[in-house]
């Protein structure tokens, strides 16, 4: 082998490590002391690596540690940010900040997902993989530089740049509750039926599939890694179908009429399914376009908006003070059963 080839091979690991240092600096705001923690945090178990003793080498243990740290650090931040607020409000806000969906979007927005090392066939668990990697990164920061470094990372890199904590507190999206509310207002019988329960081939985690039925008419299905997630997804998809298909509403009320022997039109417009998670700040803003469906004798006139994106961000909602946002959020936190 030529000397130039040997030198090139020696330089390659250094170059890759230098690129990782640089990428991590862009994400966390400082250079790691011990890069091995961060390498492990970015290693999904699908890679199948093992250490010298034959034990699995992946980010699951760091994920466990990061999850506990996020609860503590975010709880501390929420406690300080909302002085005098009650436990239910604080818990509600913290839960939104550390939810799997939020962490997955953070990992994507910050560029963490492109650093994750995984096998090429793990797309079925992508959102969970991203959120897990974010938690593992937090665990790596703690082992590398301590609790204060984790606190600085969350405050300065997340809450100061990517997430608006007041909007998180104000946000309340529960598609199952929205669908249930619509059903109750229109006196429509609704139920969730489990279609099947299986295990994810990648992780072995349980997977649930539920379908909505309204007056016996089949709605949409949802599949998730918990019953709650599956029912939420099924509810969201069914709400969207109610908006775009007047015939679906007709079928439901025809079935109800057969049951009650009495015609009854809807008394409430279908709730919006737009998530509007505008507490995550995106680099490029885009315009949302409202689409109005024509009214028919059989169905109410409804509005439909585009799918969720990370656009149209502002520090506070228009015509609302921070005090108004917090008051509304606290009311929402204690209104749910």
Short mmCIF file of C-alpha atoms in Angstrom, two decimals:
data_model
loop_
_atom_site.label_atom_id
_atom_site.label_comp_id
_atom_site.label_asym_id
_atom_site.label_seq_id
_atom_site.Cartn_x
_atom_site.Cartn_y
_atom_site.Cartn_z
CA UNK A 1 0.00 0.00 0.00
CA UNK A 2 1.29 3.43 -0.91
CA UNK A 3 2.15 5.94 1.82
CA UNK A 4 -0.42 8.41 0.46
CA UNK A 5 -3.18 5.79 0.84
CA UNK A 6 -2.17 5.10 4.44
CA UNK A 7 -2.21 8.83 5.26
CA UNK A 8 -5.63 9.23 3.61
CA UNK A 9 -7.06 6.40 5.71
CA UNK A 10 -5.65 7.89 8.88
CA UNK A 11 -7.13 11.30 8.07
CA UNK A 12 -10.63 9.97 7.33
CA UNK A 13 -11.70 9.22 10.95
CA UNK A 14 -10.32 12.59 12.05
CA UNK A 15 -12.25 14.37 9.31
CA UNK A 16 -15.49 12.56 10.22
CA UNK A 17 -15.00 13.35 13.91
CA UNK A 18 -14.29 16.99 13.12
CA UNK A 19 -17.53 17.17 11.13
CA UNK A 20 -19.44 15.63 14.04
CA UNK A 21 -17.91 18.15 16.47
CA UNK A 22 -18.94 20.98 14.17
CA UNK A 23 -22.49 19.65 13.70
CA UNK A 24 -22.96 19.15 17.43
CA UNK A 25 -21.70 22.66 18.13
CA UNK A 26 -24.36 24.04 15.78
CA UNK A 27 -27.04 22.10 17.67
CA UNK A 28 -26.03 22.35 21.35
CA UNK A 29 -23.99 25.56 21.29
CA UNK A 30 -20.72 24.21 22.69
CA UNK A 31 -18.05 21.64 21.85
CA UNK A 32 -18.26 18.24 23.56
CA UNK A 33 -15.57 17.17 26.03
CA UNK A 34 -16.14 13.45 25.54
CA UNK A 35 -17.41 12.78 22.03
CA UNK A 36 -18.11 9.10 22.79
CA UNK A 37 -21.27 10.01 24.75
CA UNK A 38 -22.68 11.84 21.75
CA UNK A 39 -21.75 9.08 19.32
CA UNK A 40 -23.69 6.63 21.44
CA UNK A 41 -26.62 9.05 21.75
CA UNK A 42 -26.90 9.07 17.96
CA UNK A 43 -26.72 5.29 17.56
CA UNK A 44 -30.09 3.56 17.09
CA UNK A 45 -30.29 -0.06 18.19
CA UNK A 46 -31.16 -1.17 14.65
CA UNK A 47 -27.44 -0.79 13.80
CA UNK A 48 -26.70 -3.80 16.02
CA UNK A 49 -23.36 -2.59 17.39
CA UNK A 50 -21.76 -4.26 20.42
CA UNK A 51 -18.93 -3.21 22.71
CA UNK A 52 -15.78 -5.18 23.52
CA UNK A 53 -17.68 -7.23 26.10
CA UNK A 54 -20.39 -8.18 23.62
CA UNK A 55 -23.08 -5.96 25.14
CA UNK A 56 -25.41 -3.96 22.84
CA UNK A 57 -24.13 -0.46 22.07
CA UNK A 58 -26.97 1.97 21.35
CA UNK A 59 -28.72 5.05 22.74
CA UNK A 60 -31.42 3.35 24.85
CA UNK A 61 -29.72 3.89 28.23
CA UNK A 62 -28.94 7.52 27.39
CA UNK A 63 -32.55 7.92 26.26
CA UNK A 64 -33.72 6.74 29.70
CA UNK A 65 -31.40 9.21 31.42
CA UNK A 66 -32.37 12.08 29.12
CA UNK A 67 -36.08 11.45 29.66
CA UNK A 68 -35.67 11.83 33.43
CA UNK A 69 -33.50 14.93 32.99
CA UNK A 70 -35.99 16.60 30.65
CA UNK A 71 -38.77 16.13 33.19
CA UNK A 72 -36.62 17.73 35.88
CA UNK A 73 -35.12 20.57 33.83
CA UNK A 74 -38.30 21.49 31.96
CA UNK A 75 -40.29 21.25 35.18
CA UNK A 76 -37.81 23.65 36.81
CA UNK A 77 -38.06 26.09 33.89
CA UNK A 78 -41.87 25.98 33.80
CA UNK A 79 -41.99 26.47 37.57
CA UNK A 80 -39.84 29.61 37.31
CA UNK A 81 -41.55 30.94 34.17
CA UNK A 82 -45.09 30.79 35.57
CA UNK A 83 -44.86 31.96 39.20
CA UNK A 84 -47.95 31.31 41.28
CA UNK A 85 -49.56 28.90 38.81
CA UNK A 86 -51.09 25.71 40.13
CA UNK A 87 -49.78 22.17 39.74
CA UNK A 88 -52.27 21.13 37.05
CA UNK A 89 -51.30 24.02 34.79
CA UNK A 90 -47.56 23.39 35.30
CA UNK A 91 -47.92 19.66 34.62
CA UNK A 92 -50.01 20.31 31.53
CA UNK A 93 -47.42 22.72 30.10
CA UNK A 94 -44.46 20.46 30.88
CA UNK A 95 -46.19 17.49 29.25
CA UNK A 96 -46.60 19.43 26.01
CA UNK A 97 -42.96 20.53 26.02
CA UNK A 98 -41.57 17.01 26.51
CA UNK A 99 -44.14 15.11 24.40
CA UNK A 100 -42.82 12.65 21.84
CA UNK A 101 -44.30 14.72 19.02
CA UNK A 102 -42.61 17.92 20.22
CA UNK A 103 -39.22 16.23 20.72
CA UNK A 104 -39.42 14.62 17.29
CA UNK A 105 -40.12 17.98 15.64
CA UNK A 106 -37.29 19.58 17.60
CA UNK A 107 -34.86 16.90 16.45
CA UNK A 108 -35.91 17.47 12.85
CA UNK A 109 -35.85 21.27 13.06
CA UNK A 110 -32.41 21.40 14.71
CA UNK A 111 -30.82 18.99 12.24
CA UNK A 112 -30.32 16.19 14.76
CA UNK A 113 -32.10 13.57 12.65
CA UNK A 114 -29.47 13.67 9.89
CA UNK A 115 -26.81 12.64 12.43
CA UNK A 116 -28.65 9.54 13.68
CA UNK A 117 -26.93 6.28 12.79
CA UNK A 118 -29.48 3.55 12.00
CA UNK A 119 -30.17 0.74 9.59
CA UNK A 120 -31.89 1.70 6.38
CA UNK A 121 -35.19 -0.04 7.18
CA UNK A 122 -36.28 1.71 10.37
CA UNK A 123 -38.70 4.23 8.85
CA UNK A 124 -41.69 2.71 10.65
CA UNK A 125 -40.45 4.21 13.89
CA UNK A 126 -39.07 7.47 12.51
CA UNK A 127 -40.91 9.94 14.76
CA UNK A 128 -40.02 7.89 17.82
CA UNK A 129 -36.43 7.49 16.69
CA UNK A 130 -36.01 11.27 16.42
CA UNK A 131 -37.57 11.94 19.82
CA UNK A 132 -35.53 9.17 21.43
CA UNK A 133 -32.33 10.61 19.94
CA UNK A 134 -33.17 14.03 21.37
CA UNK A 135 -33.62 12.50 24.84
CA UNK A 136 -30.36 10.56 24.43
CA UNK A 137 -28.59 13.79 23.43
CA UNK A 138 -29.76 15.39 26.68
CA UNK A 139 -28.40 12.39 28.57
CA UNK A 140 -25.06 12.75 26.77
CA UNK A 141 -24.85 16.46 27.63
CA UNK A 142 -25.46 15.64 31.30
CA UNK A 143 -22.77 12.94 31.45
CA UNK A 144 -20.35 15.13 29.52
CA UNK A 145 -20.83 18.50 31.23
CA UNK A 146 -23.43 18.21 33.99
CA UNK A 147 -26.90 19.44 34.93
CA UNK A 148 -26.15 23.14 34.41
CA UNK A 149 -25.12 22.44 30.81
CA UNK A 150 -28.46 20.71 30.20
CA UNK A 151 -30.28 23.69 31.69
CA UNK A 152 -28.36 26.12 29.45
CA UNK A 153 -29.03 23.98 26.38
CA UNK A 154 -32.80 23.88 26.99
CA UNK A 155 -33.01 27.58 27.89
CA UNK A 156 -30.69 29.08 25.28
CA UNK A 157 -30.94 26.71 22.34
CA UNK A 158 -34.54 25.49 22.65
CA UNK A 159 -36.73 27.98 24.50
CA UNK A 160 -34.86 31.08 23.34
CA UNK A 161 -34.68 30.05 19.68
CA UNK A 162 -37.07 27.26 18.75
CA UNK A 163 -40.02 27.07 21.15
CA UNK A 164 -42.30 29.77 22.52
CA UNK A 165 -43.16 28.55 26.00
CA UNK A 166 -46.22 30.80 26.34
CA UNK A 167 -47.72 29.37 23.15
CA UNK A 168 -47.01 25.85 24.39
CA UNK A 169 -48.98 26.64 27.53
CA UNK A 170 -51.86 28.03 25.50
CA UNK A 171 -51.93 25.20 23.00
CA UNK A 172 -54.68 22.65 23.43
CA UNK A 173 -55.18 20.07 20.69
CA UNK A 174 -57.10 16.94 21.56
CA UNK A 175 -58.70 15.46 18.47
CA UNK A 176 -60.50 12.76 20.42
CA UNK A 177 -62.14 15.39 22.63
CA UNK A 178 -63.09 17.47 19.57
CA UNK A 179 -64.71 14.51 17.86
CA UNK A 180 -66.50 13.49 21.04
CA UNK A 181 -67.76 17.05 21.51
CA UNK A 182 -69.12 17.13 17.94
CA UNK A 183 -70.81 13.78 18.48
CA UNK A 184 -72.40 14.84 21.75
CA UNK A 185 -73.66 18.14 20.33
CA UNK A 186 -75.31 16.27 17.47
CA UNK A 187 -76.41 13.35 19.66
CA UNK A 188 -74.48 10.90 17.53
CA UNK A 189 -73.30 7.66 19.06
CA UNK A 190 -69.55 7.21 18.72
CA UNK A 191 -67.18 4.42 19.70
CA UNK A 192 -63.62 3.22 19.12
CA UNK A 193 -63.10 -0.40 18.11
CA UNK A 194 -59.70 -2.02 18.31
CA UNK A 195 -58.83 -3.54 14.93
CA UNK A 196 -55.70 -5.34 16.01
CA UNK A 197 -52.78 -5.32 18.43
CA UNK A 198 -49.36 -6.31 17.16
CA UNK A 199 -45.66 -5.71 17.81
CA UNK A 200 -43.37 -3.42 15.85
CA UNK A 201 -40.84 -5.52 13.92
CA UNK A 202 -38.02 -3.09 14.65
CA UNK A 203 -38.39 -2.45 18.36
CA UNK A 204 -40.78 -5.10 19.63
CA UNK A 205 -42.98 -2.32 21.05
CA UNK A 206 -46.75 -2.94 21.05
CA UNK A 207 -48.67 -1.39 18.14
CA UNK A 208 -52.39 -0.67 18.35
CA UNK A 209 -54.93 0.07 15.61
CA UNK A 210 -58.32 1.62 16.36
CA UNK A 211 -61.19 2.65 14.09
CA UNK A 212 -63.92 5.21 14.77
CA UNK A 213 -67.56 4.21 14.32
CA UNK A 214 -70.38 6.78 14.41
CA UNK A 215 -73.89 5.37 14.49
CA UNK A 216 -72.31 2.18 13.20
CA UNK A 217 -70.86 3.97 10.15
CA UNK A 218 -67.15 3.26 9.79
CA UNK A 219 -64.89 6.26 10.19
CA UNK A 220 -61.13 6.42 9.84
CA UNK A 221 -58.46 4.26 11.48
CA UNK A 222 -55.35 5.19 13.41
CA UNK A 223 -52.30 3.17 14.38
CA UNK A 224 -49.85 4.06 17.11
CA UNK A 225 -47.52 2.80 19.81
CA UNK A 226 -50.18 3.39 22.47
CA UNK A 227 -53.97 3.15 22.56
CA UNK A 228 -54.19 6.90 23.19
CA UNK A 229 -52.03 7.73 20.17
CA UNK A 230 -53.99 5.38 17.91
CA UNK A 231 -57.34 6.86 18.99
CA UNK A 232 -56.04 10.41 18.55
CA UNK A 233 -54.87 9.65 15.01
CA UNK A 234 -58.17 7.94 14.16
CA UNK A 235 -60.08 10.94 15.54
CA UNK A 236 -57.99 13.44 13.57
CA UNK A 237 -58.47 11.54 10.31
CA UNK A 238 -62.23 11.20 10.94
CA UNK A 239 -62.59 14.93 11.63
CA UNK A 240 -60.85 15.68 8.33
CA UNK A 241 -63.18 13.28 6.53
CA UNK A 242 -66.21 14.94 8.08
CA UNK A 243 -64.98 18.24 6.67
CA UNK A 244 -64.26 17.12 3.13
CA UNK A 245 -67.05 14.56 2.60
CA UNK A 246 -70.63 15.78 3.11
CA UNK A 247 -71.75 12.30 2.09
CA UNK A 248 -70.03 10.91 5.19
CA UNK A 249 -72.11 13.22 7.40
CA UNK A 250 -75.22 12.21 5.46
CA UNK A 251 -74.50 8.53 6.08
CA UNK A 252 -74.07 9.13 9.80
CA UNK A 253 -77.32 11.06 10.13
CA UNK A 254 -79.22 8.60 7.95
CA UNK A 255 -78.05 5.83 10.29
CA UNK A 256 -79.06 7.94 13.25
CA UNK A 257 -82.46 8.53 11.66
CA UNK A 258 -82.94 4.82 11.23
CA UNK A 259 -82.16 4.42 14.91
CA UNK A 260 -84.30 7.26 16.23
CA UNK A 261 -86.89 7.39 13.40
CA UNK A 262 -86.43 11.15 13.40
CA UNK A 263 -84.53 13.41 10.99
CA UNK A 264 -82.08 15.75 12.67
CA UNK A 265 -79.54 17.99 10.99
CA UNK A 266 -76.11 18.78 12.50
CA UNK A 267 -76.20 21.56 15.05
CA UNK A 268 -72.49 22.28 15.15
CA UNK A 269 -69.77 22.82 12.58
CA UNK A 270 -67.03 20.20 12.52
CA UNK A 271 -64.08 21.29 14.71
CA UNK A 272 -60.87 22.27 12.99
CA UNK A 273 -58.16 19.62 12.73
CA UNK A 274 -55.35 22.08 12.13
CA UNK A 275 -52.76 21.50 14.83
CA UNK A 276 -51.22 24.98 14.59
CA UNK A 277 -48.19 24.02 16.66
CA UNK A 278 -46.83 27.52 16.19
CA UNK A 279 -44.62 27.29 19.25
CA UNK A 280 -41.97 25.63 17.06
CA UNK A 281 -40.14 28.32 15.13
CA UNK A 282 -39.27 27.57 11.51
CA UNK A 283 -36.68 29.32 9.40
CA UNK A 284 -38.84 29.89 6.32
CA UNK A 285 -42.36 31.28 6.68
CA UNK A 286 -45.06 30.36 4.20
CA UNK A 287 -48.66 31.40 3.68
CA UNK A 288 -51.60 29.23 4.66
CA UNK A 289 -54.59 29.20 2.36
CA UNK A 290 -58.15 28.79 3.61
CA UNK A 291 -60.42 26.59 1.50
CA UNK A 292 -64.16 26.83 2.00
CA UNK A 293 -66.38 23.90 1.08
CA UNK A 294 -69.76 24.73 -0.47
CA UNK A 295 -72.79 24.36 1.76
CA UNK A 296 -75.31 21.66 0.91
CA UNK A 297 -78.81 20.99 2.25
CA UNK A 298 -77.48 17.88 3.98
CA UNK A 299 -74.30 19.21 5.59
CA UNK A 300 -73.16 22.32 7.45
CA UNK A 301 -70.84 24.84 5.86
CA UNK A 302 -67.32 24.24 7.15
CA UNK A 303 -63.84 25.61 6.71
CA UNK A 304 -60.74 23.55 6.03
CA UNK A 305 -57.13 24.65 6.24
CA UNK A 306 -53.86 23.16 5.08
CA UNK A 307 -51.91 20.54 6.94
CA UNK A 308 -49.78 21.52 9.91
CA UNK A 309 -46.53 23.27 9.15
CA UNK A 310 -44.09 25.40 11.09
CA UNK A 311 -44.92 28.70 9.41
CA UNK A 312 -46.44 32.03 10.43
CA UNK A 313 -44.64 32.27 13.74
CA UNK A 314 -44.80 35.27 16.04
CA UNK A 315 -43.65 35.76 19.61
CA UNK A 316 -47.20 36.22 20.90
CA UNK A 317 -50.61 35.76 19.27
CA UNK A 318 -52.13 38.90 17.82
CA UNK A 319 -54.38 40.89 20.16
CA UNK A 320 -53.40 38.72 23.12
CA UNK A 321 -51.14 39.66 25.96
CA UNK A 322 -48.95 37.12 27.71
CA UNK A 323 -51.31 37.34 30.71
CA UNK A 324 -54.28 36.47 28.48
CA UNK A 325 -52.43 33.47 27.05
CA UNK A 326 -51.51 32.12 30.49
CA UNK A 327 -55.02 32.68 31.85
CA UNK A 328 -56.55 30.80 28.90
CA UNK A 329 -54.04 27.98 29.28
CA UNK A 330 -54.75 27.62 32.97
CA UNK A 331 -58.48 27.49 32.28
CA UNK A 332 -57.92 24.79 29.66
CA UNK A 333 -55.71 22.76 32.00
CA UNK A 334 -58.46 22.51 34.61
CA UNK A 335 -61.37 22.09 32.20
CA UNK A 336 -60.43 18.56 31.14
CA UNK A 337 -61.63 15.57 33.10
#
